[in-house]
CSV table of C-alpha atoms and ligand atoms in Angstrom, one decimal:
chain,number,residue,atom,x,y,z
A,1,UNK,CA,-39.5,32.1,-0.4
A,2,UNK,CA,-41.8,30.5,-2.9
A,3,UNK,CA,-41.4,26.9,-3.8
A,4,UNK,CA,-40.0,27.5,-7.3
A,5,UNK,CA,-37.1,29.4,-5.9
A,6,UNK,CA,-36.4,26.7,-3.4
A,7,UNK,CA,-36.4,24.1,-6.1
A,8,UNK,CA,-33.9,26.1,-8.2
A,9,UNK,CA,-31.6,26.5,-5.2
A,10,UNK,CA,-31.6,22.8,-4.4
A,11,UNK,CA,-31.0,22.0,-8.0
A,12,UNK,CA,-28.0,24.5,-8.0
A,13,UNK,CA,-26.5,22.8,-5.0
A,14,UNK,CA,-27.0,19.4,-6.5
A,15,UNK,CA,-25.3,20.6,-9.7
A,16,UNK,CA,-22.3,21.8,-7.7
A,17,UNK,CA,-22.1,18.4,-6.2
A,18,UNK,CA,-22.4,16.6,-9.5
A,19,UNK,CA,-19.7,18.8,-11.0
A,20,UNK,CA,-17.3,18.2,-8.2
A,21,UNK,CA,-15.1,15.1,-8.5
A,22,UNK,CA,-13.4,15.5,-5.2
A,23,UNK,CA,-16.0,13.9,-2.9
A,24,UNK,CA,-15.1,10.6,-1.2
A,25,UNK,CA,-18.2,10.6,0.9
A,26,UNK,CA,-18.8,6.9,0.3
A,27,UNK,CA,-15.5,6.1,2.1
A,28,UNK,CA,-16.7,7.6,5.4
A,29,UNK,CA,-19.2,6.6,8.1
A,30,UNK,CA,-21.7,9.4,8.5
A,31,UNK,CA,-23.3,9.8,12.0
A,32,UNK,CA,-27.1,9.4,12.1
A,33,UNK,CA,-29.9,11.4,13.6
A,34,UNK,CA,-33.4,9.8,13.9
A,35,UNK,CA,-32.3,7.1,11.5
A,36,UNK,CA,-31.1,9.5,8.8
A,37,UNK,CA,-27.7,10.8,8.0
A,38,UNK,CA,-26.9,13.8,10.1
A,39,UNK,CA,-25.4,17.0,8.7
A,40,UNK,CA,-21.9,16.8,10.2
A,41,UNK,CA,-19.9,20.1,9.9
A,42,UNK,CA,-17.3,19.4,12.6
A,43,UNK,CA,-14.4,18.1,10.5
A,44,UNK,CA,-12.5,21.0,12.1
A,45,UNK,CA,-12.9,19.3,15.5
A,46,UNK,CA,-13.0,15.6,14.8
A,47,UNK,CA,-13.0,14.3,11.3
A,48,UNK,CA,-15.3,11.4,10.4
A,49,UNK,CA,-14.3,7.8,10.5
A,50,UNK,CA,-13.0,6.3,7.3
A,51,UNK,CA,-14.9,3.1,6.6
A,52,UNK,CA,-11.6,1.2,6.3
A,53,UNK,CA,-10.3,2.3,9.7
A,54,UNK,CA,-11.7,-0.7,11.5
A,55,UNK,CA,-10.1,-3.2,9.1
A,56,UNK,CA,-6.7,-1.5,9.5
A,57,UNK,CA,-6.9,-1.4,13.3
A,58,UNK,CA,-8.3,-5.0,13.4
A,59,UNK,CA,-5.3,-6.1,11.5
A,60,UNK,CA,-2.9,-4.8,14.1
A,61,UNK,CA,-5.0,-6.4,16.9
A,62,UNK,CA,-4.8,-9.7,15.0
A,63,UNK,CA,-1.1,-9.5,14.5
A,64,UNK,CA,-0.6,-8.7,18.1
A,65,UNK,CA,-2.8,-11.6,19.1
A,66,UNK,CA,-1.0,-14.1,16.9
A,67,UNK,CA,2.6,-13.0,17.0
A,68,UNK,CA,3.0,-10.7,20.0
A,69,UNK,CA,6.1,-8.5,19.8
A,70,UNK,CA,7.1,-10.2,16.6
A,71,UNK,CA,4.6,-7.9,14.9
A,72,UNK,CA,7.2,-5.2,14.9
A,73,UNK,CA,9.5,-7.2,12.6
A,74,UNK,CA,7.5,-9.9,10.9
A,75,UNK,CA,4.7,-10.3,8.3
A,76,UNK,CA,3.9,-8.5,5.1
A,77,UNK,CA,3.7,-5.1,6.9
A,78,UNK,CA,6.0,-5.1,10.0
A,79,UNK,CA,5.0,-2.4,12.4
A,80,UNK,CA,8.6,-1.1,12.3
A,81,UNK,CA,8.0,0.0,8.7
A,82,UNK,CA,4.7,1.8,9.4
A,83,UNK,CA,6.3,5.1,10.2
A,84,UNK,CA,8.2,5.6,6.9
A,85,UNK,CA,5.3,4.3,4.8
A,86,UNK,CA,3.0,6.8,6.5
A,87,UNK,CA,5.4,9.7,6.5
A,88,UNK,CA,5.8,9.3,2.7
A,89,UNK,CA,2.0,9.6,2.3
A,90,UNK,CA,1.6,12.5,4.8
A,91,UNK,CA,4.5,14.6,3.4
A,92,UNK,CA,2.6,15.6,0.2
A,93,UNK,CA,-0.4,16.7,2.3
A,94,UNK,CA,1.8,19.4,3.9
A,95,UNK,CA,4.3,20.0,1.1
A,96,UNK,CA,7.2,18.4,2.8
A,97,UNK,CA,9.9,15.9,1.8
A,98,UNK,CA,9.2,12.5,3.4
A,99,UNK,CA,12.3,12.8,5.6
A,100,UNK,CA,11.0,16.1,7.0
A,101,UNK,CA,8.0,14.5,8.6
A,102,UNK,CA,7.9,12.7,11.9
A,103,UNK,CA,4.7,11.1,13.1
A,104,UNK,CA,4.6,11.0,16.9
A,105,UNK,CA,2.9,12.1,20.2
A,106,UNK,CA,0.2,14.7,20.4
A,107,UNK,CA,0.3,18.2,18.9
A,108,UNK,CA,1.0,20.1,22.1
A,109,UNK,CA,3.7,17.7,23.1
A,110,UNK,CA,5.4,18.1,19.7
A,111,UNK,CA,5.3,21.9,20.1
A,112,UNK,CA,7.1,21.7,23.4
A,113,UNK,CA,9.7,19.4,21.8
A,114,UNK,CA,10.2,21.7,18.8
A,115,UNK,CA,10.6,24.8,21.0
A,116,UNK,CA,13.5,23.1,22.7
A,117,UNK,CA,15.3,23.1,19.3
A,118,UNK,CA,14.0,26.1,17.6
A,119,UNK,CA,13.5,28.8,20.3
A,120,UNK,CA,17.1,29.9,20.7
A,121,UNK,CA,17.2,33.2,22.6
A,122,UNK,CA,20.5,35.0,22.3
A,123,UNK,CA,20.9,38.0,24.5
A,124,UNK,CA,18.5,40.7,23.5
A,125,UNK,CA,17.2,38.6,20.6
A,126,UNK,CA,14.7,36.7,22.7
A,127,UNK,CA,11.2,37.7,21.6
A,128,UNK,CA,8.5,35.4,20.3
A,129,UNK,CA,6.0,37.0,18.0
A,130,UNK,CA,2.6,35.2,17.9
A,131,UNK,CA,-1.1,35.8,17.3
A,132,UNK,CA,-3.2,37.1,20.2
A,133,UNK,CA,-5.9,34.6,21.3
A,134,UNK,CA,-4.1,31.6,19.8
A,135,UNK,CA,-5.7,28.3,20.6
A,136,UNK,CA,-5.4,27.9,24.4
A,137,UNK,CA,-3.1,24.9,24.4
A,138,UNK,CA,-0.6,26.9,22.3
A,139,UNK,CA,-0.8,29.8,24.8
A,140,UNK,CA,-0.2,27.4,27.7
A,141,UNK,CA,2.6,25.8,25.9
A,142,UNK,CA,4.4,29.1,25.3
A,143,UNK,CA,3.8,30.3,28.8
A,144,UNK,CA,5.0,27.2,30.6
A,145,UNK,CA,7.8,26.5,28.2
A,146,UNK,CA,9.3,29.9,28.8
A,147,UNK,CA,9.0,29.6,32.6
A,148,UNK,CA,10.9,26.3,32.8
A,149,UNK,CA,13.7,28.0,30.8
A,150,UNK,CA,13.8,30.7,33.5
A,151,UNK,CA,12.2,33.3,31.3
A,152,UNK,CA,9.3,35.6,32.1
A,153,UNK,CA,6.6,35.1,29.4
A,154,UNK,CA,5.3,38.7,29.7
A,155,UNK,CA,8.8,39.9,28.7
A,156,UNK,CA,9.2,37.5,25.8
A,157,UNK,CA,5.9,37.1,24.1
A,158,UNK,CA,4.8,39.8,21.7
A,159,UNK,CA,1.1,39.3,20.6
A,160,UNK,CA,-0.3,40.7,17.4
A,161,UNK,CA,-3.9,41.5,17.8
A,162,UNK,CA,-6.8,42.0,15.4
A,163,UNK,CA,-7.9,45.5,14.6
A,164,UNK,CA,-10.6,46.9,16.9
A,165,UNK,CA,-14.0,45.4,16.0
A,166,UNK,CA,-12.4,42.7,13.8
A,167,UNK,CA,-11.7,39.0,14.3
A,168,UNK,CA,-8.9,38.9,11.7
A,169,UNK,CA,-5.4,40.2,11.7
A,170,UNK,CA,-4.2,42.0,8.6
A,171,UNK,CA,-1.0,40.8,6.9
A,172,UNK,CA,0.4,44.3,6.9
A,173,UNK,CA,0.0,44.3,10.7
A,174,UNK,CA,1.9,41.0,11.1
A,175,UNK,CA,4.7,42.0,8.8
A,176,UNK,CA,5.0,45.4,10.5
A,177,UNK,CA,5.3,43.8,13.9
A,178,UNK,CA,8.0,41.5,12.7
A,179,UNK,CA,9.9,44.4,11.1
A,180,UNK,CA,9.6,46.5,14.2
A,181,UNK,CA,11.1,43.8,16.3
A,182,UNK,CA,13.8,42.9,13.8
A,183,UNK,CA,16.6,43.4,16.5
A,184,UNK,CA,14.9,41.4,19.2
A,185,UNK,CA,12.8,38.6,17.6
A,186,UNK,CA,14.1,35.0,18.0
A,187,UNK,CA,11.0,33.2,16.8
A,188,UNK,CA,7.8,33.9,14.9
A,189,UNK,CA,5.3,31.2,16.0
A,190,UNK,CA,1.9,31.4,14.2
A,191,UNK,CA,-1.2,29.3,13.3
A,192,UNK,CA,-1.7,28.4,9.7
A,193,UNK,CA,-5.5,28.8,10.0
A,194,UNK,CA,-7.0,30.5,13.1
A,195,UNK,CA,-9.3,28.1,14.9
A,196,UNK,CA,-11.8,30.8,15.9
A,197,UNK,CA,-12.1,33.0,12.8
A,198,UNK,CA,-11.1,30.5,10.2
A,199,UNK,CA,-8.5,33.0,8.8
A,200,UNK,CA,-5.9,31.5,6.6
A,201,UNK,CA,-2.5,33.3,6.9
A,202,UNK,CA,0.0,33.8,4.1
A,203,UNK,CA,2.6,31.5,5.7
A,204,UNK,CA,5.1,32.0,2.9
A,205,UNK,CA,5.2,35.8,3.5
A,206,UNK,CA,5.4,35.4,7.3
A,207,UNK,CA,8.2,32.9,6.9
A,208,UNK,CA,10.1,35.3,4.6
A,209,UNK,CA,9.6,38.3,6.9
A,210,UNK,CA,10.7,36.2,9.9
A,211,UNK,CA,13.9,35.1,8.2
A,212,UNK,CA,14.6,38.6,7.0
A,213,UNK,CA,14.4,39.8,10.6
A,214,UNK,CA,16.9,37.1,11.7
A,215,UNK,CA,14.3,34.9,13.4
A,216,UNK,CA,13.2,31.3,12.9
A,217,UNK,CA,9.6,30.5,12.1
A,218,UNK,CA,7.3,27.8,13.2
A,219,UNK,CA,3.6,27.0,12.5
A,220,UNK,CA,0.8,25.2,14.3
A,221,UNK,CA,-1.1,23.6,11.4
A,222,UNK,CA,-4.0,22.0,13.4
A,223,UNK,CA,-6.6,23.7,11.3
A,224,UNK,CA,-4.5,23.9,8.1
A,225,UNK,CA,-3.3,20.3,7.5
A,226,UNK,CA,-5.8,18.6,5.2
A,227,UNK,CA,-7.7,21.9,4.7
A,228,UNK,CA,-5.5,24.2,2.7
A,229,UNK,CA,-2.5,23.9,0.4
A,230,UNK,CA,0.8,23.9,2.3
A,231,UNK,CA,4.3,24.0,0.9
A,232,UNK,CA,6.4,23.8,4.0
A,233,UNK,CA,9.6,22.9,2.4
A,234,UNK,CA,9.3,25.4,-0.4
A,235,UNK,CA,8.3,28.2,1.9
A,236,UNK,CA,11.4,27.4,3.9
A,237,UNK,CA,9.6,27.0,7.2
A,238,UNK,CA,11.8,25.9,10.0
A,239,UNK,CA,9.4,23.7,11.9
A,240,UNK,CA,5.7,22.9,12.1
A,241,UNK,CA,3.3,20.6,14.0
A,242,UNK,CA,-0.2,19.5,13.6
A,243,UNK,CA,-2.8,16.9,14.9
A,244,UNK,CA,-4.2,14.3,12.6
A,245,UNK,CA,-7.7,14.1,14.0
A,246,UNK,CA,-9.3,17.2,12.5
A,247,UNK,CA,-9.2,17.4,8.7
A,248,UNK,CA,-7.0,14.3,8.5
A,249,UNK,CA,-9.7,12.0,10.0
A,250,UNK,CA,-7.3,9.7,11.9
A,251,UNK,CA,-9.6,9.4,14.9
A,252,UNK,CA,-9.9,10.7,18.4
A,253,UNK,CA,-6.6,11.3,20.0
A,254,UNK,CA,-4.8,10.3,16.8
A,255,UNK,CA,-1.0,10.3,16.7
A,256,UNK,CA,0.2,13.8,15.7
A,257,UNK,CA,3.0,14.9,13.4
A,258,UNK,CA,5.8,17.4,13.0
A,259,UNK,CA,7.9,19.0,10.3
A,260,UNK,CA,11.6,19.8,10.6
A,261,UNK,CA,13.2,21.4,7.6
A,262,UNK,CA,16.0,19.2,6.1
A,263,UNK,CA,18.7,21.8,6.8
A,264,UNK,CA,18.5,20.8,10.5
A,265,UNK,CA,18.7,17.1,10.1
A,266,UNK,CA,22.5,16.9,10.5
A,267,UNK,CA,22.9,19.8,12.8
A,268,UNK,CA,24.5,18.3,16.0
A,269,UNK,CA,24.5,21.7,17.8
A,270,UNK,CA,20.7,21.9,18.1
A,271,UNK,CA,19.3,21.1,21.6
A,272,UNK,CA,16.7,18.5,21.7
A,273,UNK,CA,14.8,16.2,24.1
A,274,UNK,CA,15.8,12.7,23.0
A,275,UNK,CA,14.6,9.1,23.4
A,276,UNK,CA,15.6,5.8,21.9
A,277,UNK,CA,13.1,6.1,19.0
A,278,UNK,CA,15.1,9.0,17.6
A,279,UNK,CA,18.3,7.1,17.8
A,280,UNK,CA,20.0,6.1,14.5
A,281,UNK,CA,18.2,3.0,13.2
A,282,UNK,CA,21.0,0.6,12.3
A,283,UNK,CA,22.5,0.6,15.8
A,284,UNK,CA,19.4,1.5,17.8
A,285,UNK,CA,19.0,-2.0,19.3
A,286,UNK,CA,22.6,-2.2,20.3
A,287,UNK,CA,21.5,0.0,23.2
A,288,UNK,CA,24.7,2.0,23.4
A,289,UNK,CA,25.5,5.0,25.5
A,290,UNK,CA,25.5,8.5,24.0
A,291,UNK,CA,22.6,9.8,21.8
A,292,UNK,CA,23.1,9.7,18.0
A,293,UNK,CA,20.0,11.0,16.2
A,294,UNK,CA,18.5,9.6,13.0
A,295,UNK,CA,19.4,12.2,10.4
A,296,UNK,CA,15.9,13.1,9.5
A,297,UNK,CA,12.8,14.5,11.3
A,298,UNK,CA,12.6,11.1,12.9
A,299,UNK,CA,15.6,12.2,15.0
A,300,UNK,CA,13.1,14.2,17.1
A,301,UNK,CA,11.2,11.0,18.0
A,302,UNK,CA,11.4,9.7,21.5
A,303,UNK,CA,9.0,6.8,22.3
A,304,UNK,CA,7.8,3.6,20.8
A,305,UNK,CA,5.0,4.5,18.4
A,306,UNK,CA,1.5,2.9,18.6
A,307,UNK,CA,0.8,0.6,15.6
A,308,UNK,CA,-2.9,0.9,16.6
A,309,UNK,CA,-2.8,4.7,16.1
A,310,UNK,CA,-0.6,4.4,13.0
A,311,UNK,CA,-3.2,2.0,11.5
A,312,UNK,CA,-6.0,4.5,12.0
A,313,UNK,CA,-3.9,7.1,10.3
A,314,UNK,CA,-3.1,4.7,7.5
A,315,UNK,CA,-6.8,4.3,6.8
A,316,UNK,CA,-7.2,8.0,6.4
A,317,UNK,CA,-4.1,8.6,4.3
A,318,UNK,CA,-5.3,5.9,1.9
A,319,UNK,CA,-8.0,8.4,1.0
A,320,UNK,CA,-5.7,11.4,0.6
A,321,UNK,CA,-3.5,9.4,-1.7
A,322,UNK,CA,-5.9,9.8,-4.5
A,323,UNK,CA,-6.9,13.4,-4.1
A,324,UNK,CA,-4.5,16.3,-4.5
A,325,UNK,CA,-4.5,19.0,-1.8
A,326,UNK,CA,-4.9,21.5,-4.6
A,327,UNK,CA,-8.2,20.0,-5.6
A,328,UNK,CA,-9.4,19.4,-2.1
A,329,UNK,CA,-8.5,22.9,-0.9
A,330,UNK,CA,-10.1,24.5,-3.9
A,331,UNK,CA,-13.4,22.6,-3.2
A,332,UNK,CA,-13.2,23.5,0.5
A,333,UNK,CA,-12.9,27.2,-0.5
A,334,UNK,CA,-15.7,26.9,-3.0
A,335,UNK,CA,-17.8,25.4,-0.2
A,336,UNK,CA,-17.1,28.2,2.2
A,337,UNK,CA,-17.8,30.7,-0.5
A,338,UNK,CA,-21.2,29.1,-1.2
A,339,UNK,CA,-22.0,29.0,2.4
A,340,UNK,CA,-21.1,32.7,2.9
A,341,UNK,CA,-23.2,33.7,-0.1
A,342,UNK,CA,-26.3,31.8,1.3
A,343,UNK,CA,-25.7,33.5,4.8
A,344,UNK,CA,-25.7,36.9,3.1
A,345,UNK,CA,-29.0,35.9,1.6
A,346,UNK,CA,-30.5,35.5,5.1
A,347,UNK,CA,-29.2,39.0,6.0
A,348,UNK,CA,-30.6,40.4,2.7
A,349,UNK,CA,-34.1,38.9,3.3
A,350,UNK,CA,-34.1,40.2,6.8
A,351,UNK,CA,-33.0,43.7,5.7
A,352,UNK,CA,-30.2,43.8,8.3
A,353,UNK,CA,-27.2,41.9,9.5
A,354,UNK,CA,-28.4,39.1,11.7
A,355,UNK,CA,-25.4,36.9,11.1
A,356,UNK,CA,-22.0,38.5,10.7
A,357,UNK,CA,-19.4,36.3,9.0
A,358,UNK,CA,-16.1,36.6,10.9
A,359,UNK,CA,-14.1,34.6,8.5
A,360,UNK,CA,-12.4,36.7,5.8
A,361,UNK,CA,-14.5,37.1,2.7
A,362,UNK,CA,-11.5,36.9,0.4
A,363,UNK,CA,-11.2,33.3,-0.8
A,364,UNK,CA,-7.4,33.3,-0.5
A,365,UNK,CA,-7.7,34.0,3.2
A,366,UNK,CA,-9.7,31.0,4.3
A,367,UNK,CA,-10.2,27.3,4.0
A,368,UNK,CA,-13.5,25.5,4.4
A,369,UNK,CA,-14.4,26.8,7.8
A,370,UNK,CA,-16.9,29.6,8.3
A,371,UNK,CA,-17.4,31.4,11.7
A,372,UNK,CA,-20.7,33.2,12.2
A,373,UNK,CA,-21.2,35.9,14.9
A,374,UNK,CA,-24.8,36.3,16.0
A,375,UNK,CA,-25.6,40.0,16.7
A,376,UNK,CA,-28.4,39.1,19.2
A,377,UNK,CA,-26.9,36.0,20.8
A,378,UNK,CA,-27.0,32.8,18.8
A,379,UNK,CA,-27.4,30.1,21.5
A,380,UNK,CA,-31.1,29.3,20.7
A,381,UNK,CA,-30.1,29.0,17.0
A,382,UNK,CA,-27.3,26.7,17.9
A,383,UNK,CA,-29.6,24.6,20.1
A,384,UNK,CA,-32.1,24.4,17.3
A,385,UNK,CA,-29.4,23.1,14.8
A,386,UNK,CA,-28.5,20.4,17.3
A,387,UNK,CA,-32.1,19.3,17.7
A,388,UNK,CA,-32.6,18.9,14.0
A,389,UNK,CA,-29.4,16.8,13.6
A,390,UNK,CA,-26.9,19.4,12.5
A,391,UNK,CA,-23.5,19.1,14.1
A,392,UNK,CA,-22.0,22.6,14.5
A,393,UNK,CA,-19.7,24.2,17.1
A,394,UNK,CA,-20.6,26.8,19.7
A,395,UNK,CA,-18.1,29.3,21.0
A,396,UNK,CA,-19.1,31.5,23.9
A,397,UNK,CA,-20.6,34.0,23.8
A,398,UNK,CA,-22.1,34.3,20.3
A,399,UNK,CA,-20.2,32.4,17.6
A,400,UNK,CA,-21.2,29.3,15.6
A,401,UNK,CA,-18.5,27.6,13.6
A,402,UNK,CA,-19.1,25.1,10.8
A,403,UNK,CA,-16.6,23.5,8.5
A,404,UNK,CA,-17.9,21.7,5.4
A,405,UNK,CA,-15.2,19.1,4.8
A,406,UNK,CA,-14.6,18.7,1.0
A,407,UNK,CA,-13.9,15.0,1.3
A,408,UNK,CA,-17.3,14.1,2.7
A,409,UNK,CA,-19.7,17.1,3.0
A,410,UNK,CA,-21.9,18.2,0.1
A,411,UNK,CA,-23.1,21.5,-1.3
A,412,UNK,CA,-26.7,20.2,-0.7
A,413,UNK,CA,-25.9,19.7,3.0
A,414,UNK,CA,-24.7,23.3,3.1
A,415,UNK,CA,-27.9,24.4,1.5
A,416,UNK,CA,-29.9,22.4,4.1
A,417,UNK,CA,-27.8,23.9,6.9
A,418,UNK,CA,-28.7,27.4,5.7
A,419,UNK,CA,-32.4,26.5,5.4
A,420,UNK,CA,-32.3,25.4,9.1
A,421,UNK,CA,-30.4,28.5,10.0
A,422,UNK,CA,-33.0,30.7,8.4
A,423,UNK,CA,-35.8,28.8,10.1
A,424,UNK,CA,-34.1,29.3,13.5
A,425,UNK,CA,-33.4,33.0,12.9
A,426,UNK,CA,-37.0,33.5,12.0
A,427,UNK,CA,-38.1,31.7,15.1
A,428,UNK,CA,-35.8,33.3,17.6
A,429,UNK,CA,-34.2,36.5,16.2
A,430,UNK,CA,-36.7,38.2,13.9
B,1,PLP,C1,-6.9,21.4,18.0
B,1,PLP,C2,-5.8,22.3,18.3
B,1,PLP,C3,-4.8,21.9,19.3
B,1,PLP,C4,-5.0,20.6,20.1
B,1,PLP,O1,-3.8,20.2,20.6
B,1,PLP,P1,-3.7,18.6,21.1
B,1,PLP,O2,-2.4,18.6,21.7
B,1,PLP,O3,-3.9,17.8,19.9
B,1,PLP,O4,-4.8,18.4,22.1
B,1,PLP,C5,-3.7,22.7,19.5
B,1,PLP,N1,-3.6,23.9,18.8
B,1,PLP,C6,-4.5,24.3,17.9
B,1,PLP,C7,-4.2,25.5,17.2
B,1,PLP,C8,-5.6,23.5,17.6
B,1,PLP,O5,-6.5,23.9,16.8
């Protein structure tokens, strides 16, 4: 490419950045490579550290140091109030009422707990419909959860697979499968955004189809929360769970969260695993016999929460408070569109498909993540990216995933990424 063209392209990318008001890049710490800011495209794996995270965590350490256990009850921000303050800020990110959100545990733990309440097999109505090749932890969760309830996973789980030669599952295929099993399905359990392909599913339609078939519906939102617009309450979803360390930037091993639709909050017939932190608040510390749940999603809580982890989440949610998910998701989708168009440019110049985009091309079916399949093996390309300070993700045997996070990545960074990709393709694949 001649210099002029390159200059125009960079200028285009910079224009896109200038036009876009959503960036909060200055509020994050950007990892460095050789003394310069690295290109970090792994917000789908571990979101970057908000600048204010340290101050929030330090404050808890300080309170602990100076007041010990009194930190739960005393001071301007007693730890006991953290949960409700944070749930109120997290709820709009997923389209929930504050009372429908509980912040606790890790994602996989929460899925097990929610399955206790919301997988209710009754006679022949005992099937679980889910996506084939779901994230491994979700597969292990289902498999072991069913076994400990005395059920054989191979008889219960119905997996919906992508069409031959495709990484994505068509909506028609999902809805068909639900309809076909309308006499035997107890639960539809699905991912909001698939971790491998980046496919965003129409959760509203899936929820409706599940309910029409007489089943409940739950979503794993690990790759959806903070990435795409969610309206869990309005879509009438029964339950959902997500981690807060991916697009929600609450730090490694961050405390996770769950959604329980309000219609269940007073339902005393639901099974659940309980602990004292889910016990009704006004009498919790009377330590009485017999479990009485809080009448909100918090009634699914068990253990003393960690104010340290809550503090890191608070730092992150402070940023989300001033950006709507509509704006953020729109920018994320614009970023993945831009990235896909530049990748197509590499294929066009090469005169053949070197990089196949696995992520759906339709903007309504993806968030910010783009998954690239390398027809001739992409490992040297991935290694090259790492060497020049680009953080991307490698999935055996031939996929590179990148996620430009709209809060802190820029269009210019995407342009630079594709320049590096093109260099690497020329070096190793052409
Ligand atoms: C990241 C991810 C997980 C991780 O679960 P943890 O319990 O937080 O380790 C689970 N499921 C999906 C779909 C994920 O993307």
